[in-house]
Coordinates of C-alpha atoms and ligand atoms in Angstrom, one line a residue:
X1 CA 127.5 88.0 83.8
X2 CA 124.9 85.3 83.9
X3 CA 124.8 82.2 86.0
X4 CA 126.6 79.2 84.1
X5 CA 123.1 76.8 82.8
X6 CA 123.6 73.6 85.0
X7 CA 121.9 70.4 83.7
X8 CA 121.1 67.0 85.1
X9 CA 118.5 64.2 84.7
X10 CA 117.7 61.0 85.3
X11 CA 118.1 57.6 83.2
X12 CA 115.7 54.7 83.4
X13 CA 113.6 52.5 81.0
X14 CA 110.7 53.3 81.3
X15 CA 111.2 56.6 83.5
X16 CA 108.4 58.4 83.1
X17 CA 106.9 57.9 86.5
X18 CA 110.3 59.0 88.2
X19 CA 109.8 61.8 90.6
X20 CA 113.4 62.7 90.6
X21 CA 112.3 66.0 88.1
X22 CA 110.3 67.2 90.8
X23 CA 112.6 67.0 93.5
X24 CA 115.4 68.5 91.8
X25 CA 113.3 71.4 89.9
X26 CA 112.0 72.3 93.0
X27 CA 115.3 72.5 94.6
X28 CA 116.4 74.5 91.5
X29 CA 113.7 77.7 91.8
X30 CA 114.2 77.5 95.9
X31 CA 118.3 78.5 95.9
X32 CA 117.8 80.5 92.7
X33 CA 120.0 78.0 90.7
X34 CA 120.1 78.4 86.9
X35 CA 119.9 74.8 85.3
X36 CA 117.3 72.1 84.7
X37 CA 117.0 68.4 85.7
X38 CA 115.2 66.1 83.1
X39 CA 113.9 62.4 81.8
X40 CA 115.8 60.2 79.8
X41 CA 114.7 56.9 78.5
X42 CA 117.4 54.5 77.7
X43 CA 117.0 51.7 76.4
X44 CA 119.2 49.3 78.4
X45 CA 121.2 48.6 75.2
X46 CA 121.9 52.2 74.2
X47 CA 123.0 53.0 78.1
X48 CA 127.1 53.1 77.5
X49 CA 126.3 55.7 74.8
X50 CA 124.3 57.5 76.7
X51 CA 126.7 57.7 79.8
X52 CA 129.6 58.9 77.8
X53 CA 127.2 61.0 75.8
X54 CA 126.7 63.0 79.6
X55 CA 130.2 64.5 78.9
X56 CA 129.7 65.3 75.4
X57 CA 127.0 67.2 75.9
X58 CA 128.2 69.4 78.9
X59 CA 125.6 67.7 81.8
X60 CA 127.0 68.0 85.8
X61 CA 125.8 64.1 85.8
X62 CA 122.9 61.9 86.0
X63 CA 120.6 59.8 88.4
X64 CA 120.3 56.1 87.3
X65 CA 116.8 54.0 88.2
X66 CA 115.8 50.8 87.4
X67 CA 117.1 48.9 84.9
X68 CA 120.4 50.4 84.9
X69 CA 121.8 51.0 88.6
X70 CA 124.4 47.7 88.2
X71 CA 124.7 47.9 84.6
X72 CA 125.9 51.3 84.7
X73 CA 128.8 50.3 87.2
X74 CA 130.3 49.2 83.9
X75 CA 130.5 52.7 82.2
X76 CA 132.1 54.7 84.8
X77 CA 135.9 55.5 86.0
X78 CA 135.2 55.3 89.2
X79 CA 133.6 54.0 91.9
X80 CA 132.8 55.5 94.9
X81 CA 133.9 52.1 98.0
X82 CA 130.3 52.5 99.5
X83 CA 128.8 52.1 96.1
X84 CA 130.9 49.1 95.4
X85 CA 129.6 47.4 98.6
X86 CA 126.1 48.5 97.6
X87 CA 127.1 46.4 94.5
X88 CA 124.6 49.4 92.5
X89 CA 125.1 52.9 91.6
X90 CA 122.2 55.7 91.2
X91 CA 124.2 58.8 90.3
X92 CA 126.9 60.0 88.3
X93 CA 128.9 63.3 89.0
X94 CA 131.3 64.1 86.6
X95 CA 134.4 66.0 88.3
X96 CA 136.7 68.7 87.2
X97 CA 139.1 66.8 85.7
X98 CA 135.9 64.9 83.2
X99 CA 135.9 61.6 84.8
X100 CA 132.6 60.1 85.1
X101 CA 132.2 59.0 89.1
X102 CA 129.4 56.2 90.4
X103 CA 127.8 56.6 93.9
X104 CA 125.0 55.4 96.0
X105 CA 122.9 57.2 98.2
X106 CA 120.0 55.4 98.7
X107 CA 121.8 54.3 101.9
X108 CA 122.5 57.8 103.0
X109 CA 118.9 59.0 102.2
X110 CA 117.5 56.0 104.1
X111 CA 119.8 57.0 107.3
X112 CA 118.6 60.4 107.1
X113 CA 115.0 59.4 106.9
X114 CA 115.7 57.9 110.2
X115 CA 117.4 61.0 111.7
X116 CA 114.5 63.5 110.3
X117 CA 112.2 61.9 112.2
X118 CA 113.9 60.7 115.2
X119 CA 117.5 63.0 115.5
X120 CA 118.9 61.1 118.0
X121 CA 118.5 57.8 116.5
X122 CA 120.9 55.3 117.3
X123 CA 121.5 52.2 114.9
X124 CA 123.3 50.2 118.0
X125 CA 120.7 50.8 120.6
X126 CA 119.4 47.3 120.0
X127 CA 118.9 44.8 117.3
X128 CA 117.3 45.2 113.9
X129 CA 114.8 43.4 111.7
X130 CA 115.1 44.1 107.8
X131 CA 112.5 42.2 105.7
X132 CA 114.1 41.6 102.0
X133 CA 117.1 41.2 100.4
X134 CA 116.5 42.4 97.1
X135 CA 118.8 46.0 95.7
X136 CA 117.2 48.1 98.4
X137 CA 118.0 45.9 101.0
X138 CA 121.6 45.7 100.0
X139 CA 121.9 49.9 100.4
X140 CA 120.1 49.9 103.4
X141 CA 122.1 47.1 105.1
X142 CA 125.3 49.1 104.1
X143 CA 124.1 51.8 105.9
X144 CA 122.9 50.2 108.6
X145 CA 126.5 48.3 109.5
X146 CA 128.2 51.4 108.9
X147 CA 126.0 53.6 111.0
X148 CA 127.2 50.8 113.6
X149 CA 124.0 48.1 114.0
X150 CA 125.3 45.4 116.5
X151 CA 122.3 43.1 115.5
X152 CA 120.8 42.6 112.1
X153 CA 118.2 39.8 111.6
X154 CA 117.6 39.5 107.8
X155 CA 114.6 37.8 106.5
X156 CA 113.7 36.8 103.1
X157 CA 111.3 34.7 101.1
X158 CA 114.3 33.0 99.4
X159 CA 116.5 32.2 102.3
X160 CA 119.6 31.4 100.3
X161 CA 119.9 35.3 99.1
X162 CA 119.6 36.7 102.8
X163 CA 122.8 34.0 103.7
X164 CA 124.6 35.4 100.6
X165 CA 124.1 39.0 102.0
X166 CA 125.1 37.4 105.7
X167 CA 128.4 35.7 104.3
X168 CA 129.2 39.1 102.4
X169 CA 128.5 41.6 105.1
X170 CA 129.7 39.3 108.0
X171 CA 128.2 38.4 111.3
X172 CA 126.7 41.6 112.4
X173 CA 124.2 40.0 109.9
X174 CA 122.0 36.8 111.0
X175 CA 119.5 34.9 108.6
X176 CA 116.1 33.4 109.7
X177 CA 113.6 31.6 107.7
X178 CA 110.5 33.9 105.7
X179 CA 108.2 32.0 108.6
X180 CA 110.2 33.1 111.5
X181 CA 109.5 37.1 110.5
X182 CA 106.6 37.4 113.8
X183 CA 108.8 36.0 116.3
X184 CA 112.0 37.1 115.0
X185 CA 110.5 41.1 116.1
X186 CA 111.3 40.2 119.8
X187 CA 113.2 42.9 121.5
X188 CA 113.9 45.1 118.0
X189 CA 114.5 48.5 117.8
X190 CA 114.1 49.0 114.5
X191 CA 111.7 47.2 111.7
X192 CA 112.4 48.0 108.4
X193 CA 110.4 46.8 105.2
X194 CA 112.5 46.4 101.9
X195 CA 110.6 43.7 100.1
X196 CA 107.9 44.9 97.7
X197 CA 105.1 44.0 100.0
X198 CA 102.3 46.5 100.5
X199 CA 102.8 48.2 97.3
X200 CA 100.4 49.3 94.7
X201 CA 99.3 46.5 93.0
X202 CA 101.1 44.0 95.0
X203 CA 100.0 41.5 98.3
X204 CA 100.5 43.0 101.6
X205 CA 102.8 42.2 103.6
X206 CA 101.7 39.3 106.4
X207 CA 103.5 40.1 109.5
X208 CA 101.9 39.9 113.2
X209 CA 103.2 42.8 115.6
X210 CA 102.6 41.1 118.7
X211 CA 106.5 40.8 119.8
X212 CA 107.3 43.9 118.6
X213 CA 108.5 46.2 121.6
X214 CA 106.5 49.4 121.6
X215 CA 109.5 50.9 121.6
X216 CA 110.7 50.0 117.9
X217 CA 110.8 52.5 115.0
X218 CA 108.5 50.9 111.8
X219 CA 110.1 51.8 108.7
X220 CA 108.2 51.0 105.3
X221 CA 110.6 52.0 102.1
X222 CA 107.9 52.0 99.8
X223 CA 106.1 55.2 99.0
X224 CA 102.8 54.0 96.8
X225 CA 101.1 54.2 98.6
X226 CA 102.3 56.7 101.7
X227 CA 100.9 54.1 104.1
X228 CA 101.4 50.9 103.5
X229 CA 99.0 48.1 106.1
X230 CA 102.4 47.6 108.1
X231 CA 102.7 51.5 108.8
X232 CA 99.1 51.6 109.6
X233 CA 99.1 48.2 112.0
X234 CA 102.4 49.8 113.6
X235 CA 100.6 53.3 114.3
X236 CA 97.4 51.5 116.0
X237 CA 100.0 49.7 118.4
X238 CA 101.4 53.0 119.2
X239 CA 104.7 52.4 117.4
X240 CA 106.6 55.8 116.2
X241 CA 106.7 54.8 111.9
X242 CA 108.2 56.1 108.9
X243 CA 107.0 55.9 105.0
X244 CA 109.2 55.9 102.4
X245 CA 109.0 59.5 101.1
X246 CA 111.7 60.2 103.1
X247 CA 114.1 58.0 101.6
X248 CA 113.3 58.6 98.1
X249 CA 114.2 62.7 99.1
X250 CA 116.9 62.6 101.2
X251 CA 118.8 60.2 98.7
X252 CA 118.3 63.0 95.7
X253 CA 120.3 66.0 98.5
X254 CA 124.2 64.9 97.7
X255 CA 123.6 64.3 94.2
X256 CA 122.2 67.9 94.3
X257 CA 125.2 69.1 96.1
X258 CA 127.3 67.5 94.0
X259 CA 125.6 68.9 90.6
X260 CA 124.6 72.3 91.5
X261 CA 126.6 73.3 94.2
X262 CA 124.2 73.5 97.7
X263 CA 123.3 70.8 100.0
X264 CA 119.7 71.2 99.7
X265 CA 117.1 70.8 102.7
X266 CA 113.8 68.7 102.5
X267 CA 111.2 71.1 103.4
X268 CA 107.5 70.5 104.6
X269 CA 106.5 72.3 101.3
X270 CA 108.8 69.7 99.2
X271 CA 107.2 67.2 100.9
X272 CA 103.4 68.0 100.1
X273 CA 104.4 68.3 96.5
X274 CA 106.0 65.3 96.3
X275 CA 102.6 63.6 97.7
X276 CA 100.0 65.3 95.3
X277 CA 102.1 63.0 92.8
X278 CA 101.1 59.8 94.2
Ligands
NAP301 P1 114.1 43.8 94.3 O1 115.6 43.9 94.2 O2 113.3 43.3 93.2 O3 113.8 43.0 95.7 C1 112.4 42.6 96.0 C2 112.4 42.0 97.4 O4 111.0 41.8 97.7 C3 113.1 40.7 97.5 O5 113.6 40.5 98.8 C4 111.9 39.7 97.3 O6 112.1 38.4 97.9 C5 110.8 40.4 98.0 N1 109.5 39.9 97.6 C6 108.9 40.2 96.4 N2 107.7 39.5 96.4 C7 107.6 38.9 97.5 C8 106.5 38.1 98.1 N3 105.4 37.8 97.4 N4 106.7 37.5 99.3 C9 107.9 37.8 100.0 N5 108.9 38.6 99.5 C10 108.7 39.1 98.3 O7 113.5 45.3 94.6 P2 114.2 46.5 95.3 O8 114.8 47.4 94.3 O9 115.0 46.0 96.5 O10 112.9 47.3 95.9 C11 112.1 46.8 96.9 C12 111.0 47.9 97.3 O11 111.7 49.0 97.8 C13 110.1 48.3 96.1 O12 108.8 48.5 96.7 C14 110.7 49.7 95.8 O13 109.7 50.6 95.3 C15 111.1 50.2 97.2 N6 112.2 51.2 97.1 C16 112.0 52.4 97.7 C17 113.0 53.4 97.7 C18 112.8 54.7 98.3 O14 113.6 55.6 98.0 N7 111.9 54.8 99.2 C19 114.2 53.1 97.0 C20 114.4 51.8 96.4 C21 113.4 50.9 96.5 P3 112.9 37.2 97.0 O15 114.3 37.5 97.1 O16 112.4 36.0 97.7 O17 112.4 37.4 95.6

């Protein structure tokens, strides 16, 4: 008997440039799996017909990109609690019994970047700096509290959204000023970037390494390009760093899991043909 044909895809407007096809296609020829995962653009004001549509048409779910990760909360049946904190979903699974279920794993993909690179990584062994508080930040800080940070200093160029994150999340969370982001580095263990800073096309992102412990972990989220001038600045102070290709993979594995059945590794091979795409 053959293989059931399993199919998934991603939603976004525009969505051309997602990657997600090549992640998940890739994962599809390694375990021999017999489906396809493809682009669809949705216009933001066709996106409730195109989410029930995923059960018309027989799909194991969908990824959701940007415009629609909070929009799409709306056309689901439930919510998965960490997704509800994230305030966001990205994927859609639907279950056995047809109900359409939200989740969010950029959180879990950003942890896991972490943990490739540094297994025994720790999110209490001291406190954390985490520049932005835009969607990405708000996964990332959910990750980070629940992973068990201590000590998270939050800094952002509009002050009053990192003290709306602070008053939601609670006190593990403090709030200094956009011009405090050098000294605020003293005695870190972790510096993560989730503003858009250092991207293609974008400034760079001004920050002086001087009181940053040697020590610290330099995390960049964004992944065009691989290595942003933070990453680079970190590296020639001798500080371990991490780009944002990791986050963007490890975030597509449960979706996977939960589509086609097989929690899917991020190989080396994965990895290179992710970055011939950038
Ligand atoms: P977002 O919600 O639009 O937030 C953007 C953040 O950048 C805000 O904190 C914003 O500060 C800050 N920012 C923008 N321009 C700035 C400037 N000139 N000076 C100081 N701060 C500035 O975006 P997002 O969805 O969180 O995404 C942020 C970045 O993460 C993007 O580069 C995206 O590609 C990357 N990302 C990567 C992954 C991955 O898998 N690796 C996943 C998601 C996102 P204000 O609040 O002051 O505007």
């Amino acid at each position: 008997m053959q293989n059931k044909f399993t199919m998934a895809g991603v939603m976004g407007w525009p969505v051309e440039h997602s990657r997600s096809p090549v992640i998940h296609n890739h994962w599809l020829r390694e375990y021999n799996i017999t489906g396809a995962y493809g682009l669809f653009p949705v216009e933001p004001k066709q996106l409730g017909v195109a989410i029930s549509g995923l059960r018309a048409l027989g799909l194991a779910g969908c990824n959701l990109t940007i415009p629609h990760k909070v929009s799409a909360m709306q056309y689901v049946d439930w919510i998965d609690p960490i997704a509800k904190r994230i305030g966001a979903i990205n994927t859609i699974v639907i279950d056995s019994s047809g109900q359409l279920c939200g989740y969010n794993n950029d959180g879990f993909g950003y942890l896991h970047s972490l943990y490739e690179v540094n297994p025994a990584w720790k999110a209490n062994r001291g406190p954390i700096v985490v520049l932005g508080a835009g969607g990405a930040a708000r996964a990332i800080l959910v990750s980070l509290l629940d992973a068990g940070a201590k000590e998270i200093r939050l800094i952002n160029r509009t002050l009053d959204k990192a003290d709306a994150l602070a008053q939601e999340f609670g006190a593990v969370i403090t709030t200094y000023d956009w011009s405090l982001r050098h000294e605020a580095l003293q005695g870190c263990s972790l510096l993560v970037n989730t503003t858009s800073l250092g991207m293609h096309r974008q400034d760079s992102l001004d920050i002086e390494l001087h009181d940053l412990p040697q020590e610290a972990l330099v995390s960049d989220i964004i992944y065009a390009p691989l290595q942003t001038q933070l990453l680079k600045t970190a590296q020639a102070k001798g500080n371990m760093t991490i780009n944002g290709i990791g986050m963007l993979l490890h975030q597509a594995r449960p979706a996977f899991k939960a589509w086609f059945g097989v929690m899917p590794e991020v190989s080396n091979e994965l990895k290179k043909i992710l970055k011939e795409t950038f």
